Amino acid sequence: MFSARVDRRSILRGASGLGLLSSAEALFPAWARGGTAGVGQGGDVLSGDSIHIDIGHSRIVIGEREAHAVTANGTMPGPMIRLKEGQQVRLSVANGLDEDTSIHWHGLIVPFQYDGVPGISFPGIKPGRVFDYVFPIRQSGTYWYHSHSNMQEAMGLFGPLIIDPAGEEPAPYDREHVILLSDWSNVHPHSLLRRLKQMGGYYNRQKQTLAGLIAGRDQKLSERIEWGKMRMDPTDISDVTGSTYSYLINGHDSAGNWTGLFTPGERVRLRFINASAMTNFNVRLAGTPMTVVQADGQDVDPVETDEFQIGIAETYDVIVRPEKAEAIAIIAEAIDRSGLARATLAPRIGMVAPMVPLRQRPLLGMKDMGMDMSGMDMSNGTLDLSAPIDAPATADSHSGMKMRDKSLAPPSVRMGPGVATISAAPADRLGDRPTGLENVDHRVLTYADLKALVSGSDRRVPSRELEVHLTANMERYMWSFDGVKLSENPEPLAFRHNERVRVTLINDTMMPHPIHLHGHFFELVNGAGDKQPRKHTVNVLPGGKASFDLTADALGDWAFHCHMLLHMHAGMFRVVTVRAEETAE
Amino acid sequence: MKPLALIATALLACVATRALAQDQSQHADHSMPMSQNSALDDAPSPVPAPSAPQDHAADAYYDHAAMAKARSMLLYETGGMPHSMLMAERLEWRPGGGGDGYAWEMEGWTGGDVDRLAFKTKGEGAVGGAAEKIELQAGWLHALNPWFNLRAGARQDLQPRPRRTHAVLAIEGLAPYWFEVEGELFLSQKGEVTARAEASYDQRITQRMILQPAAELNLSAQDTPELRAGAGFTSIELGVRLRYEVVREFAPYIGIHWERKLGRTARYARGLGEEAGGLSVALGLRFWL
């Protein structure tokens, strides 16, 4: 809770210390410096029962350039916090900014008053004040923390948070590295949003062109005309792109080539965290298979793959076992392929993995518009058959379908200028390869590949179902749930304490949205029976849907939002309330 | 000249109907609240959702006033912030044998996603002479549906003289196939009804090189001799402009511009010894903030 004013000296110490640093590497916390032997080896990991974090302004270095960032303890990414399951922790956050700040512990199960969302869980931390977050650590795994105030997260205020299990580690390893992905623009995030409000396609420099048509690239003329008729753009995959972003791994760009060390034969655990503001990444270890052992901090049945897509705010832990003394490239490619970040795993400092070229940018298809009826599987009872009976069951034509047929959405969806489309036949896409990876010639992780390592404890059949539509109008850059922005002060989504509810997210837009629920884990309804994977964030593929079962076991008010920060700030956000039955009625 | 007033109105209504047609479906009321799901079929009957609480859980832990302030800030920041834009679509010079001409077209807005204040100005003239046309518009812009806006406001003509003040009703937006279209209906303080329809299309040749064909058609419902406008179609303008986006906000262009006075308006011009129209090269700049 709130306490004394910030110790001014500690902030000054941080600021003056920065001025004296001569090497750019020193601008990074030890865990994020290149050539690291592994996490836990550096001196500045924050651990123990009492942790202090200073929020302030800092100069950082991106590539060759200096920039201004909002940081924790003076660095971007911020310091690593490492805790132990079962401990109690007091995290004191001191605000050295001239505006309010906050820290949200992403994925942590905490009492709601310590969740760190201004306006929902607490009032925010005023300039010059200290707020003490005090809670028990009830879980283990890879998580992260970030500001929930005024776009500070997009300006650098985030860092990794790792919790070691109280018992035995189910996926043992010899060495570990944190691989934290982020995107950085020298343009202020509010300016990014302004540009997009003025021109929805402002940052898309990979649109279809006449030159492309003549060269036979991309859509054929007839398809272009069909899509044009619907005012839909098949290249609308990311709205802030490599035309303004530098993509970073542990704060380093490809040229900076962050390098983590290993010894051949070791089991190396890589803790991937996507701390981006707006970028979903495709992650590969250029040729080396990896075994996914955790998703969103929750242990999963080990599953081997060659590539996975990591939505913003998700985490994946993988184990690799390099046998040869050769450098391995870690490639994080932006989903729209407008840029990538490369880092290296190597047996010795100085070894460089070869750079991998960007692949051709993908195009969206009918399925991403929620109009592909061909993929509907009528045989499996767990799939949703909610397509209207009278809709034409043909995949080749959408001529009989309307782009925004209100009858296909529940009455809760408000059809205003902010809803450009309603998916006509949204398929369950948890088993689909993610956007842009549909046709690559190697294994790609899908949500259907994930199985919890241990069965879920709540075996109840959900007592009700809730449908939430992810809605947008790219032209006006409006983003919302059910056609209503948070600024319109909609009623919260209400849950009874401990009730079990199946929530179905239907994506009526052309972009994947990483949807995050605070304070809870939910179980993806992916066909894994009682081993449905537990997650805090699910990336819902365009035109499709994703269901999860939620046990609303955390009393309080919680944020529920798209983790693409500009979508969230445009209104794609709701409050979720969990109340005991007597107060809920 | 009632029939032409009707044509003008019909033209506008046509655009409006087209724009609004896309909203029609929402009135159909099939509610389909839940998907069928075998897992849920086992349950006796779904439990109704609880009603949303009216209180705030954090108020039990923190100062009420501080929470109320933080809540209103969160709402404002999450979809409620206003934005604005100033777009100079055309700022051009038209070199020609009979003297160089110039023309401009700018518009701007400020406000939220649905309701905005808008302004617009356009004009043209010959270098060295008095401007032939200067008009200013201001009004309210309201989003009708995902693609079309209604604009209602006033227009003041500074040129030609005698000056006119008009009430404006317009529909503007993005039509299927990515055409930018606009239909404007004007009623002057003298009771004259005029109308204007515009359309343009951005054809990307490369990511930065854009070819923009554009057309404008003007109508008058009556003869207005003092403004040398005749009843019927008064003028047409066609242009093709090729712009290069150095950055998105700054794009020089070259193009050709053709305009012609029509019908009785053309006869008025010829009677005064003016040309009814002609072809010119256009060199210009498109920029926005």
PDB file of N, CA and C in Angstrom, chain B residues 63-126:
ATOM      1  N   ASP B  63      -9.052   5.226  -1.011  1.00  0.00           N
ATOM      2  CA  ASP B  63      -9.854   6.433  -0.909  1.00  0.00           C
ATOM      3  C   ASP B  63     -10.834   6.530  -2.094  1.00  0.00           C
ATOM      4  N   HIS B  64     -12.099   6.760  -1.780  1.00  0.00           N
ATOM      5  CA  HIS B  64     -13.135   6.786  -2.820  1.00  0.00           C
ATOM      6  C   HIS B  64     -12.858   7.846  -3.878  1.00  0.00           C
ATOM      7  N   ALA B  65     -12.478   9.019  -3.442  1.00  0.00           N
ATOM      8  CA  ALA B  65     -12.266  10.127  -4.380  1.00  0.00           C
ATOM      9  C   ALA B  65     -11.087   9.822  -5.307  1.00  0.00           C
ATOM     10  N   ALA B  66     -10.039   9.234  -4.742  1.00  0.00           N
ATOM     11  CA  ALA B  66      -8.868   8.905  -5.558  1.00  0.00           C
ATOM     12  C   ALA B  66      -9.234   7.847  -6.586  1.00  0.00           C
ATOM     13  N   MET B  67     -10.056   6.875  -6.164  1.00  0.00           N
ATOM     14  CA  MET B  67     -10.468   5.827  -7.105  1.00  0.00           C
ATOM     15  C   MET B  67     -11.364   6.401  -8.201  1.00  0.00           C
ATOM     16  N   ALA B  68     -12.267   7.294  -7.817  1.00  0.00           N
ATOM     17  CA  ALA B  68     -13.179   7.876  -8.810  1.00  0.00           C
ATOM     18  C   ALA B  68     -12.387   8.646  -9.860  1.00  0.00           C
ATOM     19  N   LYS B  69     -11.368   9.346  -9.397  1.00  0.00           N
ATOM     20  CA  LYS B  69     -10.539  10.123 -10.312  1.00  0.00           C
ATOM     21  C   LYS B  69      -9.766   9.184 -11.256  1.00  0.00           C
ATOM     22  N   ALA B  70      -9.208   8.128 -10.679  1.00  0.00           N
ATOM     23  CA  ALA B  70      -8.452   7.171 -11.495  1.00  0.00           C
ATOM     24  C   ALA B  70      -9.364   6.479 -12.501  1.00  0.00           C
ATOM     25  N   ARG B  71     -10.595   6.199 -12.082  1.00  0.00           N
ATOM     26  CA  ARG B  71     -11.540   5.556 -12.998  1.00  0.00           C
ATOM     27  C   ARG B  71     -11.871   6.458 -14.182  1.00  0.00           C
ATOM     28  N   SER B  72     -12.113   7.717 -13.893  1.00  0.00           N
ATOM     29  CA  SER B  72     -12.469   8.603 -15.009  1.00  0.00           C
ATOM     30  C   SER B  72     -11.270   8.801 -15.931  1.00  0.00           C
ATOM     31  N   MET B  73     -10.069   8.781 -15.361  1.00  0.00           N
ATOM     32  CA  MET B  73      -8.862   8.871 -16.182  1.00  0.00           C
ATOM     33  C   MET B  73      -8.735   7.634 -17.075  1.00  0.00           C
ATOM     34  N   LEU B  74      -8.985   6.467 -16.495  1.00  0.00           N
ATOM     35  CA  LEU B  74      -8.879   5.220 -17.265  1.00  0.00           C
ATOM     36  C   LEU B  74      -9.879   5.237 -18.434  1.00  0.00           C
ATOM     37  N   LEU B  75     -11.097   5.676 -18.152  1.00  0.00           N
ATOM     38  CA  LEU B  75     -12.111   5.715 -19.208  1.00  0.00           C
ATOM     39  C   LEU B  75     -11.707   6.691 -20.309  1.00  0.00           C
ATOM     40  N   TYR B  76     -11.217   7.835 -19.901  1.00  0.00           N
ATOM     41  CA  TYR B  76     -10.800   8.838 -20.881  1.00  0.00           C
ATOM     42  C   TYR B  76      -9.669   8.311 -21.764  1.00  0.00           C
ATOM     43  N   GLU B  77      -8.699   7.659 -21.130  1.00  0.00           N
ATOM     44  CA  GLU B  77      -7.526   7.168 -21.877  1.00  0.00           C
ATOM     45  C   GLU B  77      -7.851   5.973 -22.755  1.00  0.00           C
ATOM     46  N   THR B  78      -8.934   5.263 -22.450  1.00  0.00           N
ATOM     47  CA  THR B  78      -9.201   4.003 -23.128  1.00  0.00           C
ATOM     48  C   THR B  78     -10.349   4.174 -24.122  1.00  0.00           C
ATOM     49  N   GLY B  79     -10.078   4.957 -25.134  1.00  0.00           N
ATOM     50  CA  GLY B  79     -11.055   5.152 -26.201  1.00  0.00           C
ATOM     51  C   GLY B  79     -11.704   6.518 -26.212  1.00  0.00           C
ATOM     52  N   GLY B  80     -11.457   7.313 -25.195  1.00  0.00           N
ATOM     53  CA  GLY B  80     -12.155   8.595 -25.107  1.00  0.00           C
ATOM     54  C   GLY B  80     -11.348   9.811 -25.510  1.00  0.00           C
ATOM     55  N   MET B  81     -10.091   9.593 -25.889  1.00  0.00           N
ATOM     56  CA  MET B  81      -9.252  10.746 -26.197  1.00  0.00           C
ATOM     57  C   MET B  81      -9.563  11.306 -27.587  1.00  0.00           C
ATOM     58  N   PRO B  82      -9.671  12.617 -27.691  1.00  0.00           N
ATOM     59  CA  PRO B  82      -9.937  13.209 -29.010  1.00  0.00           C
ATOM     60  C   PRO B  82      -8.671  13.267 -29.859  1.00  0.00           C
ATOM     61  N   HIS B  83      -8.854  13.342 -31.154  1.00  0.00           N
ATOM     62  CA  HIS B  83      -7.729  13.479 -32.081  1.00  0.00           C
ATOM     63  C   HIS B  83      -8.090  14.533 -33.115  1.00  0.00           C
ATOM     64  N   SER B  84      -7.143  14.877 -33.949  1.00  0.00           N
ATOM     65  CA  SER B  84      -7.455  15.859 -34.981  1.00  0.00           C
ATOM     66  C   SER B  84      -6.553  15.655 -36.191  1.00  0.00           C
ATOM     67  N   MET B  85      -6.935  16.263 -37.270  1.00  0.00           N
ATOM     68  CA  MET B  85      -6.172  16.108 -38.508  1.00  0.00           C
ATOM     69  C   MET B  85      -6.392  17.332 -39.391  1.00  0.00           C
ATOM     70  N   LEU B  86      -5.330  17.721 -40.062  1.00  0.00           N
ATOM     71  CA  LEU B  86      -5.425  18.787 -41.060  1.00  0.00           C
ATOM     72  C   LEU B  86      -4.848  18.217 -42.346  1.00  0.00           C
ATOM     73  N   MET B  87      -5.663  18.160 -43.381  1.00  0.00           N
ATOM     74  CA  MET B  87      -5.225  17.548 -44.638  1.00  0.00           C
ATOM     75  C   MET B  87      -5.311  18.562 -45.780  1.00  0.00           C
ATOM     76  N   ALA B  88      -4.173  18.840 -46.391  1.00  0.00           N
ATOM     77  CA  ALA B  88      -4.168  19.657 -47.612  1.00  0.00           C
ATOM     78  C   ALA B  88      -4.044  18.675 -48.771  1.00  0.00           C
ATOM     79  N   GLU B  89      -5.195  18.252 -49.294  1.00  0.00           N
ATOM     80  CA  GLU B  89      -5.201  17.245 -50.351  1.00  0.00           C
ATOM     81  C   GLU B  89      -4.577  17.818 -51.621  1.00  0.00           C
ATOM     82  N   ARG B  90      -4.879  19.104 -51.868  1.00  0.00           N
ATOM     83  CA  ARG B  90      -4.314  19.754 -53.059  1.00  0.00           C
ATOM     84  C   ARG B  90      -3.846  21.159 -52.736  1.00  0.00           C
ATOM     85  N   LEU B  91      -2.652  21.421 -53.207  1.00  0.00           N
ATOM     86  CA  LEU B  91      -2.112  22.766 -53.115  1.00  0.00           C
ATOM     87  C   LEU B  91      -1.322  22.872 -54.408  1.00  0.00           C
ATOM     88  N   GLU B  92      -1.986  23.413 -55.441  1.00  0.00           N
ATOM     89  CA  GLU B  92      -1.337  23.215 -56.738  1.00  0.00           C
ATOM     90  C   GLU B  92      -1.284  24.461 -57.615  1.00  0.00           C
ATOM     91  N   TRP B  93      -0.367  24.404 -58.533  1.00  0.00           N
ATOM     92  CA  TRP B  93      -0.084  25.445 -59.494  1.00  0.00           C
ATOM     93  C   TRP B  93      -0.364  24.856 -60.867  1.00  0.00           C
ATOM     94  N   ARG B  94      -1.095  25.621 -61.672  1.00  0.00           N
ATOM     95  CA  ARG B  94      -1.466  25.106 -63.002  1.00  0.00           C
ATOM     96  C   ARG B  94      -0.922  26.047 -64.073  1.00  0.00           C
ATOM     97  N   PRO B  95       0.283  25.776 -64.534  1.00  0.00           N
ATOM     98  CA  PRO B  95       0.844  26.642 -65.575  1.00  0.00           C
ATOM     99  C   PRO B  95       0.015  26.510 -66.849  1.00  0.00           C
ATOM    100  N   GLY B  96      -0.209  27.606 -67.561  1.00  0.00           N
ATOM    101  CA  GLY B  96      -1.020  27.545 -68.775  1.00  0.00           C
ATOM    102  C   GLY B  96      -0.696  28.694 -69.709  1.00  0.00           C
ATOM    103  N   GLY B  97      -1.099  28.509 -70.959  1.00  0.00           N
ATOM    104  CA  GLY B  97      -0.814  29.517 -71.977  1.00  0.00           C
ATOM    105  C   GLY B  97      -1.451  30.858 -71.669  1.00  0.00           C
ATOM    106  N   GLY B  98      -2.695  30.813 -71.229  1.00  0.00           N
ATOM    107  CA  GLY B  98      -3.414  32.051 -70.970  1.00  0.00           C
ATOM    108  C   GLY B  98      -3.165  32.604 -69.574  1.00  0.00           C
ATOM    109  N   GLY B  99      -2.104  32.213 -68.949  1.00  0.00           N
ATOM    110  CA  GLY B  99      -1.824  32.681 -67.581  1.00  0.00           C
ATOM    111  C   GLY B  99      -1.864  31.510 -66.623  1.00  0.00           C
ATOM    112  N   ASP B 100      -1.025  31.559 -65.611  1.00  0.00           N
ATOM    113  CA  ASP B 100      -0.945  30.458 -64.654  1.00  0.00           C
ATOM    114  C   ASP B 100      -2.111  30.510 -63.670  1.00  0.00           C
ATOM    115  N   GLY B 101      -2.533  29.339 -63.276  1.00  0.00           N
ATOM    116  CA  GLY B 101      -3.604  29.279 -62.290  1.00  0.00           C
ATOM    117  C   GLY B 101      -3.126  28.580 -61.018  1.00  0.00           C
ATOM    118  N   TYR B 102      -3.946  28.653 -59.993  1.00  0.00           N
ATOM    119  CA  TYR B 102      -3.638  27.937 -58.752  1.00  0.00           C
ATOM    120  C   TYR B 102      -4.935  27.407 -58.179  1.00  0.00           C
ATOM    121  N   ALA B 103      -4.810  26.437 -57.318  1.00  0.00           N
ATOM    122  CA  ALA B 103      -5.993  25.869 -56.675  1.00  0.00           C
ATOM    123  C   ALA B 103      -5.593  25.220 -55.358  1.00  0.00           C
ATOM    124  N   TRP B 104      -6.536  25.188 -54.427  1.00  0.00           N
ATOM    125  CA  TRP B 104      -6.278  24.472 -53.176  1.00  0.00           C
ATOM    126  C   TRP B 104      -7.524  23.751 -52.708  1.00  0.00           C
ATOM    127  N   GLU B 105      -7.306  22.756 -51.892  1.00  0.00           N
ATOM    128  CA  GLU B 105      -8.389  22.004 -51.245  1.00  0.00           C
ATOM    129  C   GLU B 105      -7.860  21.483 -49.925  1.00  0.00           C
ATOM    130  N   MET B 106      -8.409  21.955 -48.844  1.00  0.00           N
ATOM    131  CA  MET B 106      -7.942  21.517 -47.524  1.00  0.00           C
ATOM    132  C   MET B 106      -9.135  21.194 -46.642  1.00  0.00           C
ATOM    133  N   GLU B 107      -8.921  20.270 -45.747  1.00  0.00           N
ATOM    134  CA  GLU B 107      -9.965  20.030 -44.757  1.00  0.00           C
ATOM    135  C   GLU B 107      -9.350  19.538 -43.458  1.00  0.00           C
ATOM    136  N   GLY B 108     -10.122  19.645 -42.415  1.00  0.00           N
ATOM    137  CA  GLY B 108      -9.617  19.206 -41.122  1.00  0.00           C
ATOM    138  C   GLY B 108     -10.751  18.805 -40.204  1.00  0.00           C
ATOM    139  N   TRP B 109     -10.385  18.080 -39.168  1.00  0.00           N
ATOM    140  CA  TRP B 109     -11.398  17.707 -38.167  1.00  0.00           C
ATOM    141  C   TRP B 109     -10.746  17.597 -36.809  1.00  0.00           C
ATOM    142  N   THR B 110     -11.565  17.703 -35.793  1.00  0.00           N
ATOM    143  CA  THR B 110     -11.088  17.451 -34.447  1.00  0.00           C
ATOM    144  C   THR B 110     -12.239  16.866 -33.643  1.00  0.00           C
ATOM    145  N   GLY B 111     -11.922  15.880 -32.834  1.00  0.00           N
ATOM    146  CA  GLY B 111     -12.977  15.274 -32.020  1.00  0.00           C
ATOM    147  C   GLY B 111     -12.774  13.793 -31.810  1.00  0.00           C
ATOM    148  N   GLY B 112     -13.848  13.123 -31.466  1.00  0.00           N
ATOM    149  CA  GLY B 112     -13.784  11.700 -31.137  1.00  0.00           C
ATOM    150  C   GLY B 112     -13.987  10.821 -32.356  1.00  0.00           C
ATOM    151  N   ASP B 113     -14.352   9.560 -32.101  1.00  0.00           N
ATOM    152  CA  ASP B 113     -14.517   8.623 -33.203  1.00  0.00           C
ATOM    153  C   ASP B 113     -15.814   8.866 -33.962  1.00  0.00           C
ATOM    154  N   VAL B 114     -16.831   9.340 -33.281  1.00  0.00           N
ATOM    155  CA  VAL B 114     -18.153   9.421 -33.900  1.00  0.00           C
ATOM    156  C   VAL B 114     -18.554  10.856 -34.235  1.00  0.00           C
ATOM    157  N   ASP B 115     -18.266  11.781 -33.350  1.00  0.00           N
ATOM    158  CA  ASP B 115     -18.648  13.168 -33.597  1.00  0.00           C
ATOM    159  C   ASP B 115     -17.425  14.076 -33.613  1.00  0.00           C
ATOM    160  N   ARG B 116     -17.379  14.907 -34.638  1.00  0.00           N
ATOM    161  CA  ARG B 116     -16.221  15.768 -34.806  1.00  0.00           C
ATOM    162  C   ARG B 116     -16.651  17.135 -35.304  1.00  0.00           C
ATOM    163  N   LEU B 117     -15.796  18.099 -35.049  1.00  0.00           N
ATOM    164  CA  LEU B 117     -15.939  19.379 -35.705  1.00  0.00           C
ATOM    165  C   LEU B 117     -15.100  19.320 -36.969  1.00  0.00           C
ATOM    166  N   ALA B 118     -15.647  19.839 -38.054  1.00  0.00           N
ATOM    167  CA  ALA B 118     -14.917  19.746 -39.317  1.00  0.00           C
ATOM    168  C   ALA B 118     -14.873  21.103 -39.999  1.00  0.00           C
ATOM    169  N   PHE B 119     -13.828  21.329 -40.737  1.00  0.00           N
ATOM    170  CA  PHE B 119     -13.802  22.512 -41.586  1.00  0.00           C
ATOM    171  C   PHE B 119     -13.224  22.120 -42.934  1.00  0.00           C
ATOM    172  N   LYS B 120     -13.453  22.983 -43.904  1.00  0.00           N
ATOM    173  CA  LYS B 120     -13.044  22.638 -45.261  1.00  0.00           C
ATOM    174  C   LYS B 120     -12.880  23.941 -46.031  1.00  0.00           C
ATOM    175  N   THR B 121     -11.905  24.027 -46.873  1.00  0.00           N
ATOM    176  CA  THR B 121     -11.794  25.202 -47.736  1.00  0.00           C
ATOM    177  C   THR B 121     -11.294  24.768 -49.096  1.00  0.00           C
ATOM    178  N   LYS B 122     -11.828  25.418 -50.127  1.00  0.00           N
ATOM    179  CA  LYS B 122     -11.282  25.186 -51.451  1.00  0.00           C
ATOM    180  C   LYS B 122     -11.382  26.466 -52.254  1.00  0.00           C
ATOM    181  N   GLY B 123     -10.556  26.550 -53.248  1.00  0.00           N
ATOM    182  CA  GLY B 123     -10.592  27.750 -54.064  1.00  0.00           C
ATOM    183  C   GLY B 123      -9.658  27.635 -55.234  1.00  0.00           C
ATOM    184  N   GLU B 124      -9.811  28.601 -56.146  1.00  0.00           N
ATOM    185  CA  GLU B 124      -8.910  28.627 -57.295  1.00  0.00           C
ATOM    186  C   GLU B 124      -8.902  30.023 -57.890  1.00  0.00           C
ATOM    187  N   GLY B 125      -7.899  30.259 -58.694  1.00  0.00           N
ATOM    188  CA  GLY B 125      -7.801  31.573 -59.326  1.00  0.00           C
ATOM    189  C   GLY B 125      -6.666  31.603 -60.316  1.00  0.00           C
ATOM    190  N   ALA B 126      -6.494  32.769 -60.918  1.00  0.00           N
ATOM    191  CA  ALA B 126      -5.407  32.957 -61.860  1.00  0.00           C
ATOM    192  C   ALA B 126      -4.331  33.799 -61.182  1.00  0.00           C
TER     193      ALA B 126
END
